[in-house]
């Protein structure tokens, strides 16, 4: 017997009366997306922050361009482009504009001020994040979602019967 037949997985998201299932699947999808975003932020974008911290670039006079720091990637440039982005709250730029233009990147240098070191390290450390952890989280949460969809209605019926 096929595992999909046992679990009736197609019923979990196609049943007409499955509002609970839709809510549980929405939570599941949200947790998986949040895990991927956290990994991306810490591993991909965090590389720039970790490099600046490692090289001790904590003042304007020590600031480096992305090329000098060897962190010139599309995603890092995109995260640093807007003055009000989350990353620019900890990584400061010597060019004080709302949005960096193509010409600004030639003269833009970046640094992490002393007062932002702790915040930068905590947010972008990347020590406890891996693709394996995301996969494990997704699988465990999938199992939890299936169990919730199967057993919450039974528990609600049980409480309803005991209340009568």
mmCIF file of C-alpha atoms in Angstrom:
data_model
loop_
_atom_site.group_PDB
_atom_site.id
_atom_site.type_symbol
_atom_site.label_atom_id
_atom_site.label_comp_id
_atom_site.label_asym_id
_atom_site.label_seq_id
_atom_site.Cartn_x
_atom_site.Cartn_y
_atom_site.Cartn_z
ATOM 1 C CA UNK A 1 0.000 0.000 0.000
ATOM 2 C CA UNK A 2 1.314 3.413 -1.002
ATOM 3 C CA UNK A 3 2.091 5.947 1.758
ATOM 4 C CA UNK A 4 0.091 8.588 -0.106
ATOM 5 C CA UNK A 5 -2.955 6.324 -0.030
ATOM 6 C CA UNK A 6 -2.603 5.792 3.712
ATOM 7 C CA UNK A 7 -2.339 9.496 4.488
ATOM 8 C CA UNK A 8 -4.800 10.634 1.804
ATOM 9 C CA UNK A 9 -2.517 13.578 1.231
ATOM 10 C CA UNK A 10 -4.523 14.946 -1.681
ATOM 11 C CA UNK A 11 -7.507 15.318 0.672
ATOM 12 C CA UNK A 12 -5.458 17.528 2.977
ATOM 13 C CA UNK A 13 -5.615 20.483 0.609
ATOM 14 C CA UNK A 14 -8.583 19.686 -1.640
ATOM 15 C CA UNK A 15 -11.347 18.831 0.819
ATOM 16 C CA UNK A 16 -14.144 21.410 0.807
ATOM 17 C CA UNK A 17 -14.450 21.555 4.578
ATOM 18 C CA UNK A 18 -10.742 21.838 5.322
ATOM 19 C CA UNK A 19 -10.403 25.371 6.698
ATOM 20 C CA UNK A 20 -8.253 23.966 9.488
ATOM 21 C CA UNK A 21 -6.058 22.236 6.926
ATOM 22 C CA UNK A 22 -5.639 25.446 4.935
ATOM 23 C CA UNK A 23 -4.631 27.356 8.055
ATOM 24 C CA UNK A 24 -2.156 24.654 9.085
ATOM 25 C CA UNK A 25 -0.656 24.507 5.567
ATOM 26 C CA UNK A 26 -0.373 28.312 5.566
ATOM 27 C CA UNK A 27 1.612 28.125 8.836
ATOM 28 C CA UNK A 28 3.761 25.345 7.399
ATOM 29 C CA UNK A 29 4.544 27.312 4.236
ATOM 30 C CA UNK A 30 5.262 30.422 6.321
ATOM 31 C CA UNK A 31 7.716 28.549 8.540
ATOM 32 C CA UNK A 32 9.540 27.074 5.536
ATOM 33 C CA UNK A 33 9.738 30.463 3.798
ATOM 34 C CA UNK A 34 10.962 32.121 7.014
ATOM 35 C CA UNK A 35 13.659 29.436 7.358
ATOM 36 C CA UNK A 36 14.879 30.014 3.806
ATOM 37 C CA UNK A 37 14.895 33.805 4.258
ATOM 38 C CA UNK A 38 16.826 33.456 7.531
ATOM 39 C CA UNK A 39 19.388 31.208 5.829
ATOM 40 C CA UNK A 40 19.738 33.641 2.903
ATOM 41 C CA UNK A 41 20.125 36.636 5.210
ATOM 42 C CA UNK A 42 22.719 34.991 7.420
ATOM 43 C CA UNK A 43 24.725 33.081 4.833
ATOM 44 C CA UNK A 44 24.556 35.119 1.621
ATOM 45 C CA UNK A 45 24.122 38.690 2.869
ATOM 46 C CA UNK A 46 25.898 37.989 6.128
ATOM 47 C CA UNK A 47 29.083 37.250 4.231
ATOM 48 C CA UNK A 48 29.583 41.012 3.734
ATOM 49 C CA UNK A 49 29.035 41.776 7.404
ATOM 50 C CA UNK A 50 31.286 38.949 8.578
ATOM 51 C CA UNK A 51 34.035 40.111 6.205
ATOM 52 C CA UNK A 52 33.877 43.691 7.484
ATOM 53 C CA UNK A 53 33.856 42.464 11.093
ATOM 54 C CA UNK A 54 36.794 40.118 10.468
ATOM 55 C CA UNK A 55 38.835 42.897 8.825
ATOM 56 C CA UNK A 56 37.840 45.250 11.674
ATOM 57 C CA UNK A 57 36.392 47.940 9.391
ATOM 58 C CA UNK A 58 34.774 50.044 12.131
ATOM 59 C CA UNK A 59 35.319 53.633 10.974
ATOM 60 C CA UNK A 60 35.010 55.835 7.892
ATOM 61 C CA UNK A 61 38.785 56.138 7.521
ATOM 62 C CA UNK A 62 39.122 52.321 7.295
ATOM 63 C CA UNK A 63 36.055 51.854 5.023
ATOM 64 C CA UNK A 64 36.410 49.556 2.013
ATOM 65 C CA UNK A 65 34.689 49.314 -1.336
ATOM 66 C CA UNK A 66 32.917 46.066 -2.144
ATOM 67 C CA UNK A 67 35.743 45.111 -4.516
ATOM 68 C CA UNK A 68 38.434 45.856 -1.920
ATOM 69 C CA UNK A 69 36.598 43.709 0.618
ATOM 70 C CA UNK A 70 35.990 41.008 -2.024
ATOM 71 C CA UNK A 71 32.236 40.971 -1.371
ATOM 72 C CA UNK A 72 30.965 42.430 -4.647
ATOM 73 C CA UNK A 73 28.011 40.173 -5.477
ATOM 74 C CA UNK A 74 24.606 40.982 -6.939
ATOM 75 C CA UNK A 75 22.724 40.169 -3.719
ATOM 76 C CA UNK A 76 25.047 42.172 -1.473
ATOM 77 C CA UNK A 77 24.902 45.159 -3.828
ATOM 78 C CA UNK A 78 21.122 44.912 -3.858
ATOM 79 C CA UNK A 79 20.977 44.787 -0.045
ATOM 80 C CA UNK A 80 23.256 47.831 0.276
ATOM 81 C CA UNK A 81 21.691 49.910 -2.496
ATOM 82 C CA UNK A 82 18.886 51.502 -0.474
ATOM 83 C CA UNK A 83 19.814 53.708 2.490
ATOM 84 C CA UNK A 84 16.863 52.400 4.526
ATOM 85 C CA UNK A 85 17.395 48.685 3.940
ATOM 86 C CA UNK A 86 17.854 46.350 6.900
ATOM 87 C CA UNK A 87 21.491 45.736 6.039
ATOM 88 C CA UNK A 88 22.318 49.452 5.795
ATOM 89 C CA UNK A 89 21.168 49.851 9.387
ATOM 90 C CA UNK A 90 24.378 48.078 10.430
ATOM 91 C CA UNK A 91 26.628 48.596 7.378
ATOM 92 C CA UNK A 92 27.150 52.290 6.738
ATOM 93 C CA UNK A 93 28.189 53.856 3.444
ATOM 94 C CA UNK A 94 30.465 56.841 2.815
ATOM 95 C CA UNK A 95 28.117 58.047 0.044
ATOM 96 C CA UNK A 96 25.121 59.586 1.807
ATOM 97 C CA UNK A 97 22.311 59.122 -0.721
ATOM 98 C CA UNK A 98 18.912 57.447 -0.454
ATOM 99 C CA UNK A 99 19.725 55.062 -3.296
ATOM 100 C CA UNK A 100 23.115 54.343 -4.739
ATOM 101 C CA UNK A 101 23.316 54.783 -8.502
ATOM 102 C CA UNK A 102 25.667 52.985 -10.868
ATOM 103 C CA UNK A 103 28.160 55.862 -10.632
ATOM 104 C CA UNK A 104 28.012 55.913 -6.819
ATOM 105 C CA UNK A 105 29.332 52.355 -6.521
ATOM 106 C CA UNK A 106 32.768 53.509 -7.762
ATOM 107 C CA UNK A 107 33.248 55.829 -4.784
ATOM 108 C CA UNK A 108 31.109 54.028 -2.200
ATOM 109 C CA UNK A 109 32.957 52.519 0.718
ATOM 110 C CA UNK A 110 31.383 50.575 3.550
ATOM 111 C CA UNK A 111 32.061 50.105 7.246
ATOM 112 C CA UNK A 112 30.356 48.961 10.430
ATOM 113 C CA UNK A 113 30.440 51.587 13.191
ATOM 114 C CA UNK A 114 31.620 50.464 16.628
ATOM 115 C CA UNK A 115 28.122 50.888 18.088
ATOM 116 C CA UNK A 116 26.657 48.518 15.460
ATOM 117 C CA UNK A 117 29.188 45.676 15.887
ATOM 118 C CA UNK A 118 27.076 43.629 18.290
ATOM 119 C CA UNK A 119 23.860 44.061 16.305
ATOM 120 C CA UNK A 120 25.638 43.130 13.064
ATOM 121 C CA UNK A 121 27.188 40.024 14.588
ATOM 122 C CA UNK A 122 23.914 38.814 16.090
ATOM 123 C CA UNK A 123 21.848 39.358 12.946
ATOM 124 C CA UNK A 124 24.322 38.128 10.326
ATOM 125 C CA UNK A 125 26.536 35.600 12.162
ATOM 126 C CA UNK A 126 25.391 32.568 10.130
ATOM 127 C CA UNK A 127 26.705 30.040 12.646
ATOM 128 C CA UNK A 128 23.508 28.080 13.288
ATOM 129 C CA UNK A 129 22.000 28.009 9.827
ATOM 130 C CA UNK A 130 22.365 25.405 7.101
ATOM 131 C CA UNK A 131 20.406 23.939 4.213
ATOM 132 C CA UNK A 132 20.306 20.637 6.118
ATOM 133 C CA UNK A 133 18.612 22.345 9.050
ATOM 134 C CA UNK A 134 16.038 23.881 6.705
ATOM 135 C CA UNK A 135 15.283 20.460 5.200
ATOM 136 C CA UNK A 136 14.966 18.867 8.642
ATOM 137 C CA UNK A 137 12.675 21.713 9.743
ATOM 138 C CA UNK A 138 10.527 21.313 6.628
ATOM 139 C CA UNK A 139 10.187 17.546 7.096
ATOM 140 C CA UNK A 140 9.428 17.750 10.818
ATOM 141 C CA UNK A 141 6.913 20.549 10.309
ATOM 142 C CA UNK A 142 5.292 18.559 7.466
ATOM 143 C CA UNK A 143 4.790 15.622 9.831
ATOM 144 C CA UNK A 144 3.459 17.945 12.548
ATOM 145 C CA UNK A 145 1.066 19.535 10.036
ATOM 146 C CA UNK A 146 -0.293 16.141 8.958
ATOM 147 C CA UNK A 147 -0.715 15.048 12.578
ATOM 148 C CA UNK A 148 -2.504 18.289 13.444
ATOM 149 C CA UNK A 149 -4.829 17.971 10.476
ATOM 150 C CA UNK A 150 -5.647 14.385 11.407
ATOM 151 C CA UNK A 151 -5.969 14.668 15.184
ATOM 152 C CA UNK A 152 -7.222 18.191 15.991
ATOM 153 C CA UNK A 153 -10.713 17.478 14.571
ATOM 154 C CA UNK A 154 -10.868 14.259 16.614
ATOM 155 C CA UNK A 155 -9.850 16.107 19.775
ATOM 156 C CA UNK A 156 -12.413 18.836 19.131
ATOM 157 C CA UNK A 157 -15.126 16.194 18.664
ATOM 158 C CA UNK A 158 -14.017 14.506 21.863
ATOM 159 C CA UNK A 159 -14.248 17.749 23.857
ATOM 160 C CA UNK A 160 -17.585 18.515 22.272
ATOM 161 C CA UNK A 161 -18.976 15.092 23.330
ATOM 162 C CA UNK A 162 -17.642 15.461 26.891
ATOM 163 C CA UNK A 163 -19.247 18.903 27.109
ATOM 164 C CA UNK A 164 -22.714 17.504 26.305
#
